[in-house]
XYZ file of C-alpha atoms in Angstrom:
738
model
C -172.851 96.765 -29.114
C -172.316 96.539 -25.396
C -171.673 93.001 -24.297
C -174.193 91.837 -21.691
C -172.695 90.982 -18.323
C -174.096 88.938 -15.488
C -175.581 90.828 -12.564
C -174.772 90.351 -8.883
C -172.088 87.713 -8.977
C -169.792 87.720 -5.995
C -166.951 85.784 -4.455
C -167.558 83.389 -1.598
C -164.862 82.050 0.708
C -164.880 78.777 2.573
C -165.527 80.503 5.880
C -167.635 83.512 5.047
C -170.273 82.214 2.685
C -171.632 85.645 1.812
C -171.664 88.150 -1.061
C -171.606 91.792 -2.097
C -172.327 94.850 -4.155
C -169.876 97.715 -4.324
C -172.052 100.799 -4.673
C -175.525 101.543 -3.414
C -177.193 99.256 -0.943
C -180.522 98.814 0.515
C -182.867 98.122 3.037
C -189.044 98.568 6.857
C -192.562 98.565 6.819
C -195.213 95.971 7.454
C -196.541 93.167 5.303
C -200.308 93.132 5.685
C -201.996 89.871 4.790
C -204.757 90.231 2.245
C -207.708 88.037 3.192
C -209.974 87.608 0.205
C -212.368 85.001 1.586
C -213.184 83.609 4.974
C -210.978 80.625 4.205
C -207.826 82.089 5.704
C -204.283 81.053 6.406
C -202.557 80.830 9.739
C -199.290 82.307 10.896
C -195.888 81.773 9.360
C -194.174 79.883 12.164
C -195.677 76.490 11.451
C -193.950 73.662 9.637
C -196.843 72.033 7.825
C -200.587 71.612 7.634
C -202.184 68.900 9.731
C -203.963 66.930 7.048
C -207.734 66.975 7.218
C -208.117 69.087 10.326
C -209.466 72.618 10.623
C -210.286 75.378 13.049
C -213.600 77.096 12.350
C -214.274 80.486 13.911
C -217.966 81.210 14.368
C -219.714 84.556 14.156
C -219.818 86.357 17.481
C -217.350 87.297 20.194
C -215.939 84.807 22.699
C -216.190 85.370 26.429
C -212.901 87.263 26.587
C -214.073 90.026 24.250
C -217.892 90.004 24.350
C -219.305 93.189 25.858
C -221.310 91.332 28.530
C -218.528 89.026 29.716
C -215.253 90.795 29.013
C -213.488 91.124 32.385
C -212.484 94.497 33.716
C -208.830 95.398 33.439
C -206.682 93.363 35.794
C -209.414 90.760 36.469
C -210.384 87.419 34.979
C -213.697 86.038 33.833
C -215.918 84.944 36.700
C -217.340 81.676 35.388
C -219.787 81.451 38.317
C -221.405 84.722 37.267
C -224.981 84.299 35.979
C -224.352 86.520 32.956
C -221.290 84.518 31.991
C -223.218 81.256 32.353
C -226.021 82.639 30.205
C -223.564 83.750 27.498
C -221.817 80.367 27.526
C -225.188 78.675 27.043
C -225.964 80.980 24.120
C -222.608 80.254 22.456
C -223.123 76.531 23.033
C -226.476 76.767 21.295
C -224.836 78.493 18.326
C -222.244 75.722 18.117
C -225.064 73.183 18.160
C -226.659 75.045 15.254
C -223.377 74.818 13.371
C -223.131 71.090 14.095
C -226.676 70.689 12.762
C -225.572 72.476 9.582
C -222.606 70.111 9.319
C -224.852 67.041 9.610
C -227.051 68.366 6.814
C -224.377 69.747 4.482
C -221.043 68.098 5.290
C -222.036 64.907 7.113
C -218.580 63.306 7.166
C -217.071 66.221 9.095
C -216.955 65.864 12.874
C -216.440 68.466 15.597
C -213.595 67.335 17.858
C -213.265 70.335 20.209
C -215.307 73.389 21.150
C -214.109 76.793 22.353
C -215.761 79.837 23.885
C -213.060 81.597 25.903
C -210.268 82.800 23.630
C -212.214 82.007 20.462
C -215.803 81.316 19.569
C -214.808 78.312 17.513
C -214.748 74.588 16.945
C -212.122 72.147 15.754
C -213.278 69.945 12.907
C -212.013 66.644 11.528
C -212.852 67.041 7.835
C -212.869 63.349 6.870
C -212.833 64.288 3.202
C -215.232 67.225 3.359
C -214.120 70.471 1.729
C -212.880 73.262 3.975
C -214.123 75.756 1.405
C -217.609 74.264 1.685
C -217.587 74.491 5.455
C -216.552 78.131 5.171
C -219.879 78.855 3.453
C -221.907 77.941 6.538
C -224.012 80.899 7.740
C -222.451 80.855 11.211
C -218.823 80.765 10.020
C -216.620 83.825 10.246
C -213.316 82.180 9.305
C -212.141 78.667 8.447
C -208.529 77.642 8.243
C -206.373 74.528 8.296
C -204.750 73.427 11.505
C -200.976 73.658 11.604
C -198.173 71.837 13.381
C -196.055 74.313 15.352
C -192.422 73.824 16.299
C -189.882 75.646 18.409
C -188.524 77.539 15.453
C -188.613 81.008 13.955
C -190.431 81.767 10.722
C -188.512 82.189 7.466
C -188.528 86.000 7.130
C -187.837 85.809 3.415
C -191.080 83.973 2.718
C -193.007 85.935 5.328
C -192.319 89.196 3.489
C -194.256 88.018 0.421
C -196.847 85.847 2.238
C -195.621 82.728 0.454
C -196.341 80.262 3.266
C -199.948 81.394 3.498
C -200.302 81.010 -0.265
C -199.179 77.374 -0.125
C -202.363 76.404 1.679
C -204.325 77.089 -1.493
C -202.260 74.541 -3.431
C -202.276 71.717 -0.902
C -199.693 72.960 1.579
C -195.922 72.830 1.626
C -195.896 69.223 0.413
C -197.380 70.321 -2.898
C -196.461 73.987 -3.481
C -195.208 74.259 -7.046
C -195.776 70.565 -7.720
C -195.860 69.664 -11.387
C -194.468 73.019 -12.528
C -191.074 73.184 -14.228
C -188.810 76.192 -13.738
C -185.744 76.674 -15.929
C -182.791 78.399 -14.276
C -180.671 80.111 -16.923
C -177.627 80.757 -14.781
C -174.412 79.121 -13.535
C -175.552 75.621 -12.654
C -177.212 73.828 -9.737
C -175.519 71.639 -7.145
C -177.745 68.544 -7.101
C -175.814 67.218 -4.093
C -177.159 70.048 -1.946
C -180.075 68.961 0.302
C -182.147 71.826 -1.100
C -182.331 69.743 -4.276
C -182.511 66.219 -2.894
C -185.017 64.154 -4.855
C -186.033 61.969 -1.914
C -189.776 61.494 -2.125
C -190.042 62.746 -5.702
C -191.512 60.445 -8.356
C -189.332 59.307 -11.230
C -188.888 61.965 -13.912
C -187.544 61.960 -17.432
C -184.076 63.480 -17.078
C -182.391 65.377 -19.892
C -178.825 66.422 -20.588
C -175.792 65.454 -18.518
C -177.196 62.995 -15.995
C -174.223 63.442 -13.686
C -175.934 66.670 -12.665
C -179.592 65.623 -12.670
C -181.975 63.798 -10.380
C -185.750 63.653 -9.983
C -185.778 67.248 -8.646
C -183.315 68.898 -11.036
C -184.460 67.169 -14.197
C -182.298 68.912 -16.814
C -178.580 69.757 -16.897
C -177.368 71.414 -20.088
C -174.568 73.833 -20.853
C -174.509 76.672 -23.371
C -171.098 78.219 -24.028
C -170.143 77.878 -27.678
C -166.915 79.806 -27.133
C -165.849 77.955 -23.991
C -162.761 76.655 -25.760
C -161.468 80.218 -25.937
C -161.256 80.098 -22.153
C -159.268 76.886 -22.340
C -161.716 74.348 -20.991
C -164.525 72.046 -22.022
C -167.821 73.369 -20.730
C -170.009 71.200 -18.548
C -173.234 72.052 -16.688
C -171.918 71.517 -13.162
C -171.862 74.499 -10.789
C -168.441 76.156 -10.437
C -169.978 79.388 -9.165
C -172.455 80.052 -6.378
C -174.971 82.192 -8.230
C -177.163 79.592 -9.957
C -177.430 77.370 -6.885
C -178.420 80.377 -4.751
C -181.076 81.480 -7.237
C -182.406 77.925 -7.509
C -182.750 77.621 -3.745
C -184.897 80.734 -3.628
C -187.148 79.282 -6.305
C -187.557 75.734 -5.063
C -185.348 74.644 -2.146
C -187.023 71.635 -0.555
C -189.345 72.506 2.311
C -187.619 73.218 5.630
C -184.040 72.372 4.706
C -181.832 72.949 7.806
C -179.341 75.776 7.246
C -176.230 77.097 8.949
C -173.510 79.584 8.083
C -169.938 79.352 9.373
C -171.095 76.803 11.936
C -173.981 78.922 13.204
C -177.343 77.205 12.820
C -180.152 79.468 11.752
C -183.252 79.478 13.986
C -185.452 78.416 11.078
C -185.295 75.971 8.204
C -185.136 77.253 4.664
C -187.719 76.703 1.912
C -188.031 77.941 -1.625
C -191.038 79.942 -2.776
C -192.250 76.859 -4.688
C -190.579 74.026 -2.759
C -192.005 71.161 -4.834
C -191.319 72.667 -8.248
C -188.989 70.838 -10.614
C -185.894 72.660 -11.827
C -183.877 72.765 -15.011
C -180.181 73.681 -15.013
C -179.460 75.666 -18.184
C -175.887 76.755 -17.487
C -174.715 79.771 -19.489
C -171.905 80.635 -17.044
C -169.890 77.397 -16.833
C -166.517 77.250 -15.140
C -165.224 80.740 -14.466
C -167.118 82.348 -17.340
C -169.042 85.254 -15.907
C -170.112 86.858 -19.183
C -172.626 85.013 -21.351
C -173.323 85.876 -24.951
C -176.759 86.504 -26.378
C -176.630 83.341 -28.475
C -175.883 81.147 -25.485
C -178.754 82.672 -23.531
C -181.085 82.322 -26.516
C -180.041 78.697 -26.948
C -180.766 78.073 -23.282
C -184.177 79.746 -23.455
C -185.200 77.860 -26.568
C -184.009 74.574 -25.082
C -185.993 75.230 -21.905
C -189.117 75.967 -23.896
C -188.649 72.877 -26.076
C -188.090 70.787 -22.945
C -191.547 71.792 -21.728
C -190.693 74.284 -18.996
C -193.443 76.569 -17.732
C -191.320 79.332 -16.189
C -187.780 80.569 -16.746
C -185.629 82.666 -14.451
C -182.813 84.855 -15.716
C -180.949 86.568 -12.899
C -178.673 88.210 -15.404
C -178.505 91.345 -17.471
C -176.479 93.623 -19.674
C -176.026 97.322 -20.089
C -177.884 97.447 -23.405
C -179.234 100.875 -24.332
C -180.611 102.617 -27.398
C -181.922 99.573 -29.254
C -184.402 96.815 -28.608
C -181.973 93.915 -28.760
C -183.032 90.505 -29.975
C -182.850 88.944 -26.545
C -185.677 91.187 -25.347
C -187.694 90.267 -28.430
C -187.082 86.586 -27.682
C -188.351 87.066 -24.141
C -191.471 88.779 -25.484
C -192.093 85.969 -27.939
C -191.657 83.230 -25.369
C -194.168 84.977 -23.144
C -196.603 85.166 -26.059
C -196.031 81.420 -26.438
C -196.970 80.940 -22.778
C -193.683 80.653 -20.891
C -193.304 83.181 -18.084
C -189.793 84.677 -18.024
C -188.714 86.364 -14.783
C -185.709 88.669 -15.124
C -183.669 90.823 -12.762
C -183.893 94.573 -13.413
C -180.191 95.140 -12.758
C -177.961 96.568 -10.060
C -177.100 99.908 -11.654
C -179.225 102.156 -9.441
C -179.860 104.615 -8.092
C -180.993 106.661 -11.060
C -183.540 106.386 -13.820
C -182.822 104.674 -17.157
C -180.694 102.003 -15.485
C -182.744 98.870 -16.220
C -180.695 96.510 -18.357
C -181.516 93.930 -21.006
C -183.361 91.577 -21.034
C -185.201 93.003 -18.021
C -186.183 95.852 -20.316
C -188.335 93.502 -22.414
C -191.981 94.547 -22.423
C -193.252 91.085 -21.532
C -190.485 90.144 -19.075
C -191.549 89.779 -15.452
C -188.941 92.256 -14.235
C -187.900 92.408 -10.577
C -186.664 95.283 -8.467
C -185.119 94.536 -5.066
C -186.074 95.297 -1.450
C -184.819 94.200 1.944
C -185.217 91.106 4.101
C -184.810 91.976 7.821
C -182.026 89.631 8.895
C -178.301 89.018 8.556
C -175.434 86.978 9.937
C -172.746 88.886 11.779
C -170.629 89.586 14.809
C -171.217 91.850 17.827
C -169.286 95.127 17.863
C -169.018 96.700 21.340
C -167.939 100.317 21.872
C -168.949 103.079 24.273
C -171.084 100.732 26.335
C -173.263 99.730 23.363
C -173.251 96.657 21.146
C -174.117 96.586 17.451
C -174.495 93.807 14.901
C -171.990 93.942 12.028
C -172.610 91.885 8.895
C -170.046 89.224 8.111
C -168.484 89.272 4.656
C -165.581 87.852 2.687
C -162.772 89.790 4.361
C -160.588 87.948 6.850
C -161.429 84.944 8.977
C -162.719 86.127 12.342
C -161.031 83.317 14.262
C -160.724 85.367 17.456
C -162.076 88.603 18.854
C -160.375 91.814 17.742
C -159.837 94.687 20.196
C -158.290 98.089 19.520
C -159.003 101.788 19.590
C -161.720 102.878 17.208
C -160.437 105.333 14.601
C -163.208 107.169 12.749
C -161.591 108.439 9.542
C -163.337 111.736 8.811
C -164.493 112.709 5.340
C -167.496 113.542 3.161
C -169.076 110.100 3.111
C -171.841 108.568 5.206
C -171.828 109.581 8.895
C -169.148 112.181 8.119
C -166.610 109.460 7.368
C -164.072 109.033 4.619
C -164.917 106.596 1.825
C -161.220 105.596 1.893
C -160.985 105.415 -1.874
C -157.526 106.979 -1.812
C -154.597 106.533 0.547
C -155.397 107.368 4.168
C -152.780 109.799 5.542
C -153.520 109.067 9.205
C -151.531 106.441 11.104
C -154.003 103.674 11.974
C -151.462 101.216 13.354
C -153.150 98.773 15.726
C -156.510 100.502 15.404
C -159.941 99.485 14.115
C -160.725 101.833 11.244
C -164.251 103.181 10.705
C -164.896 104.283 7.103
C -167.916 104.813 4.851
C -169.378 102.764 2.057
C -169.549 104.269 -1.418
C -167.648 105.415 -4.535
C -165.134 102.557 -4.751
C -165.151 98.837 -4.086
C -165.068 97.342 -0.621
C -161.697 95.796 -1.428
C -160.165 99.184 -2.254
C -161.320 100.962 0.899
C -160.425 98.079 3.218
C -156.976 97.804 1.621
C -156.447 101.547 2.085
C -157.182 101.198 5.801
C -154.971 98.122 6.042
C -152.107 99.978 4.339
C -152.485 102.738 6.962
C -151.912 100.103 9.653
C -155.480 99.163 10.659
C -155.841 95.753 12.280
C -159.540 95.560 11.306
C -162.033 97.688 9.388
C -165.664 98.579 9.981
C -167.475 99.968 6.938
C -170.591 102.064 7.565
C -173.463 101.532 5.131
C -174.470 104.600 3.112
C -178.202 103.845 2.944
C -180.863 103.023 5.515
C -181.643 99.603 6.893
C -179.410 96.683 7.776
C -175.754 96.172 6.935
C -174.972 93.786 4.112
C -172.261 91.205 3.587
C -169.298 92.691 1.739
C -167.533 90.688 -0.945
C -164.150 90.877 -2.552
C -163.446 92.055 -6.055
C -162.027 94.751 -8.279
C -158.322 94.770 -7.310
C -155.439 92.354 -7.924
C -154.282 92.138 -4.287
C -157.064 91.695 -1.776
C -156.838 92.954 1.832
C -156.299 90.376 4.558
C -157.550 92.104 7.729
C -161.001 91.317 9.117
C -163.678 93.711 7.864
C -167.413 93.882 8.562
C -170.214 96.301 7.830
C -172.335 98.360 10.236
C -175.700 99.882 9.422
C -175.814 103.628 8.804
C -177.581 104.219 12.129
C -175.213 102.031 14.142
C -172.135 103.331 12.362
C -173.162 106.918 13.047
C -173.619 106.086 16.732
C -170.287 104.249 16.885
C -168.432 107.160 15.265
C -169.226 109.306 18.309
C -166.926 107.012 20.339
C -163.855 107.420 18.136
C -160.707 106.955 20.231
C -162.365 104.548 22.642
C -161.698 100.823 22.814
C -163.823 98.695 20.481
C -164.185 94.920 20.361
C -165.330 92.861 17.398
C -166.544 89.565 18.860
C -165.631 86.283 17.194
C -168.869 84.520 18.137
C -171.128 84.904 15.137
C -174.820 85.565 15.614
C -178.003 85.593 13.575
C -179.628 89.028 13.774
C -183.248 89.905 13.004
C -184.411 93.505 12.655
C -187.377 95.651 11.626
C -185.707 96.754 8.391
C -188.077 95.122 5.930
C -189.421 96.518 2.634
C -186.760 99.166 2.072
C -185.896 99.708 -1.576
C -182.362 98.657 -2.427
C -180.260 101.617 -3.475
C -178.640 99.465 -6.153
C -181.953 98.370 -7.696
C -182.120 99.565 -11.298
C -184.840 102.036 -12.162
C -187.005 102.788 -15.170
C -188.083 103.893 -17.578
C -186.415 101.996 -20.396
C -184.629 104.347 -22.755
C -186.041 102.919 -25.989
C -189.747 103.579 -25.678
C -190.019 104.652 -22.032
C -191.565 101.455 -20.713
C -192.337 101.166 -17.019
C -189.765 98.935 -15.347
C -189.288 97.224 -12.964
C -192.748 95.663 -13.018
C -192.766 94.740 -9.342
C -190.406 94.445 -6.375
C -189.359 91.326 -4.438
C -186.851 90.594 -1.649
C -183.296 91.076 -2.907
C -181.148 92.233 0.039
C -179.777 89.788 2.628
C -181.497 86.843 0.958
C -180.468 83.502 2.448
C -180.209 80.570 0.065
C -178.110 77.585 -0.951
C -174.679 77.686 -2.558
C -172.590 74.752 -3.862
C -171.230 72.468 -1.185
C -167.587 72.978 -2.156
C -167.788 76.633 -1.096
C -167.765 76.098 2.669
C -165.805 73.989 5.098
C -168.834 72.156 6.516
C -171.537 71.401 3.924
C -174.327 71.926 3.201
C -173.497 75.503 2.340
C -175.674 78.609 2.506
C -175.081 82.324 2.009
C -176.678 85.729 2.306
C -176.504 87.456 -1.081
C -177.966 90.667 -2.458
C -178.945 91.940 -5.874
C -181.927 92.004 -8.168
C -180.566 88.554 -9.054
C -181.982 87.493 -5.688
C -185.324 89.251 -6.318
C -186.090 87.665 -9.689
C -186.257 84.040 -8.409
C -188.903 85.110 -5.895
C -191.044 86.093 -8.874
C -190.196 82.883 -10.728
C -191.190 80.794 -7.704
C -194.388 82.788 -7.372
C -195.157 82.231 -11.049
C -194.738 78.490 -10.478
C -197.273 78.473 -7.640
C -199.715 80.620 -9.645
C -199.371 78.334 -12.678
C -199.975 75.329 -10.474
C -203.268 76.714 -9.155
C -204.333 78.265 -12.465
C -202.911 76.114 -15.272
C -205.368 77.640 -17.751
C -204.074 81.190 -17.290
C -201.860 82.602 -20.011
C -198.329 83.769 -19.285
C -199.544 87.361 -19.500
C -202.325 86.635 -17.018
C -199.840 84.993 -14.642
C -197.616 88.077 -14.900
C -200.600 90.338 -14.343
C -201.678 88.352 -11.291
C -198.243 88.931 -9.760
C -197.668 92.503 -10.930
C -201.117 94.049 -10.725
C -201.971 92.753 -7.223
C -198.714 93.853 -5.555
C -198.882 95.557 -2.171
C -198.712 99.332 -2.333
C -197.709 101.726 0.422
C -195.220 99.324 2.043
C -191.941 100.077 0.255
C -189.699 102.689 1.852
C -187.081 104.715 0.041
C -183.451 103.623 0.147
C -182.683 105.972 3.054
C -185.600 104.507 5.041
C -186.917 108.012 5.718
C -190.334 107.614 4.105
C -192.413 105.710 1.570
C -191.020 105.467 -1.948
C -193.518 107.235 -4.224
C -191.679 106.884 -7.558
C -193.401 104.162 -9.587
C -190.340 103.911 -11.836
C -188.474 102.590 -8.804
C -191.160 100.361 -7.287
C -193.296 99.365 -10.255
C -196.695 98.420 -8.869
C -195.294 97.615 -5.412
C -193.959 94.615 -3.482
C -195.262 91.244 -4.570
C -197.777 89.309 -2.460
C -198.161 85.622 -3.371
C -201.567 85.283 -1.693
C -202.918 88.226 -3.686
C -201.484 86.821 -6.910
C -203.169 83.453 -6.373
C -206.491 85.157 -5.712
C -206.364 87.641 -8.575
C -209.800 88.259 -10.077
C -208.844 90.742 -12.813
C -205.966 90.623 -15.299
C -204.675 93.733 -17.054
C -202.885 93.520 -20.379
C -200.379 94.969 -20.805
C -199.445 95.054 -17.133
C -198.476 98.737 -17.483
C -199.031 101.364 -20.176
C -196.511 103.902 -21.412
C -197.299 106.688 -23.858
C -193.634 107.371 -24.494
C -191.996 110.785 -24.689
C -193.870 113.968 -25.595
C -192.207 117.285 -26.570
C -192.586 119.980 -23.929
C -195.071 122.693 -24.862
C -196.749 120.581 -27.535
C -199.990 120.040 -25.622
C -200.122 116.554 -27.082
C -202.289 113.686 -25.948
C -202.862 110.096 -26.912
C -204.610 106.859 -26.065
C -203.942 103.131 -25.998
C -206.022 99.991 -25.596
C -205.949 97.954 -22.405
C -207.528 94.508 -22.066
C -209.286 93.584 -18.826
C -210.078 89.923 -18.147
C -212.307 88.457 -15.462
C -210.164 85.698 -13.938
C -212.804 84.638 -11.422
C -215.351 81.879 -11.749
C -218.373 84.177 -11.695
C -219.599 87.352 -13.367
C -217.945 90.527 -12.109
C -218.663 94.226 -12.376
C -215.406 96.136 -12.192
C -215.199 99.838 -11.418
C -212.405 101.686 -13.248
C -210.738 104.881 -12.069
C -207.439 106.689 -12.535
C -205.466 108.145 -9.617
C -202.664 110.647 -10.392
C -199.358 109.884 -8.687
C -196.512 112.044 -10.004
C -196.060 115.122 -12.197
C -198.226 118.153 -12.973
C -199.924 119.276 -16.150
C -200.807 115.823 -17.495
C -204.235 114.241 -17.006
C -204.681 110.477 -17.403
C -208.132 108.969 -17.972
C -209.956 105.755 -18.818
C -212.816 105.443 -21.329
C -215.239 103.495 -19.089
C -216.168 103.934 -15.449
C -217.202 100.278 -15.121
C -217.329 97.037 -17.076
C -219.352 93.874 -16.446
C -217.746 90.620 -17.513
C -218.858 87.012 -17.427
C -216.480 84.484 -15.886
C -213.368 84.286 -18.076
C -214.522 87.059 -20.387
C -212.419 89.988 -21.571
C -213.062 93.475 -22.835
C -210.974 96.422 -23.957
C -210.977 99.978 -22.690
C -208.932 102.967 -23.743
C -206.582 104.762 -21.408
C -205.549 108.233 -22.445
C -203.453 111.212 -21.450
C -203.730 114.920 -22.189
C -200.749 117.200 -21.613
C -201.089 120.909 -21.038
C -198.717 123.109 -23.015
C -197.247 124.130 -19.694
C -196.900 120.557 -18.356
C -193.835 120.132 -16.185
C -190.892 118.423 -17.823
C -190.055 114.941 -16.617
C -191.965 111.885 -15.449
C -195.757 111.753 -15.150
C -197.396 108.713 -13.582
C -200.833 107.526 -12.537
C -202.515 104.315 -11.446
C -205.386 102.651 -13.266
C -207.340 101.090 -10.402
C -209.807 98.259 -10.940
C -212.222 97.700 -8.068
C -214.804 95.098 -7.153
C -217.152 95.408 -4.202
C -215.538 98.674 -3.181
C -211.998 97.282 -2.958
C -209.163 97.663 -5.440
C -208.406 94.240 -6.898
C -205.825 95.279 -9.494
C -203.777 98.352 -10.318
C -201.622 99.259 -13.298
C -199.079 102.027 -13.878
C -199.714 104.658 -16.566
C -196.748 106.759 -17.683
C -195.538 109.448 -20.042
C -192.433 111.618 -20.204
C -192.433 115.314 -21.066
C -189.060 116.065 -22.631
């Protein structure tokens, strides 16, 4: 039996609080908001909702866009014009009609301001009236809370998945995740970090070692029955960064100020469910970075017994060929109504790389995509400046200048991967080499041994550079080393032989490289019964979050890390918010809400050259918290696999799928199947529509028929469920012709 190992752990130094992966990377697209009612959210740059105040947009164009009053290009509205005056009077009359409706239907609400230039709208003091009720007024086009804006950037991590908008449906940032308990089966949580301060939290029953609990982190337990073999007594405190980082993504307190290496970020960090309560179930105490199945099972059972609603396991093992007991345990806990989010693994690219327990049928399994930001230093060469991601190699205490030496080879940008000794003399030069094949430590050491005073490593996939971490060799290199993106590294290579400067003043960089699939993200299907995994994708590259305070020189400490370990807690935090709003939904329905409403057509392939079409890489798409909260149809199971079929057999088959109306009113759902990949296999569904009362369920049969000449390999389709002409849920159908 292969011993499970933890995924995406990485070293962090006191100066460079950042992490790594050694092979395969990541990293554009847009994140369209899905508006399901006319009660909408605002932007993502605000800090909080202004309690009890709303902006209500009325039907009809304002003066700036109305056909009769819109000024010609280069001019402004002429307010003395008779037509403009007439239109203003008409809009005023409409606002008076709305105010009459308010007096009759929401009498406590008061209009405090009126607008007709940039918006046809009014500001309303709710005074206890429901915003949702006001949104039903005949003259209302959109109603949304008012927000308090600050001179700050938005958190790009949360913006990718529309988390901030989703909070408004659960009472705003002050309540998102409130009352929901999330167990973190990992390496411990630093309760001294401000992300986990319990200021303002009510008293909670605290379990376990109370040296490591408060009213935010309410459990601290350790599970390492063989810890004595490693020569120490296990305790639940955090000796590694991983668990604290994961926990911050789930539930870091709203707008916690963050800086890295003395550079303040232009926004304040928040978890996906900032008011959720956390449980520290430490299965990697001390320097243990390999947890046994029994320890993980003990932690899961303890979390369930302690009343936790959601568990996150950013861990995995290279289990193949059998359905191990840990996956069965995950399935059973889900059946017993605890959602278990799990990382898919970092063994991509390539199919059949999803590890255990992410391979469990009922796990909420996460693939990883990019967040468009990083911390780094400017690299100037040939009259151009590029951002290079800061990692764990060498303290950049002063600028480094030298001739750029592009080491040629067969790697990215025509560069050497430097996995063997470099014959060229690089004395006093800044080496430019490619990512791939061997660890960062090995290639940087090879350049250092050839005399390089600094090393720039060019990424081998599209998107942003990532922070490189140490590991894999007994003697680590000591020269400064940073990473350039593939595009920037290719451009820089053209200036080999010219002077290059790596600046010592660190900067926070934002880019357009969002929603690119991580090259390292493990891919399906599972190799036992060809299940579709991952289920869904979440941000997992250049994810900023908390790390223990002892890991940097000036606490509190934060780091950019990457891995499906960083994607899974996004799903766990989302599950917490969904459970908060819909406490009566089952674990399967919560998973379906997240998986089956994911955004499609936004994820790019790892080279950033086009959309990723392989559903065994993306699952149903990239998660969208707003869509999950507003799910109206649940699909169980969340995907359907028919397994492997012998080539030339002309076989077919069918399975039952349950569809549940999650809404509060009767729904008629239209069902259709759209082919995605493969030829010679036809997928179908037994009913073209179903009508369900609120909360009701029904079953349909999905089927496949394979021609005798069906192409070998993967065959995929989407079961689309529509309401009112729009797709409200979609599920992957799959079979393999072998």
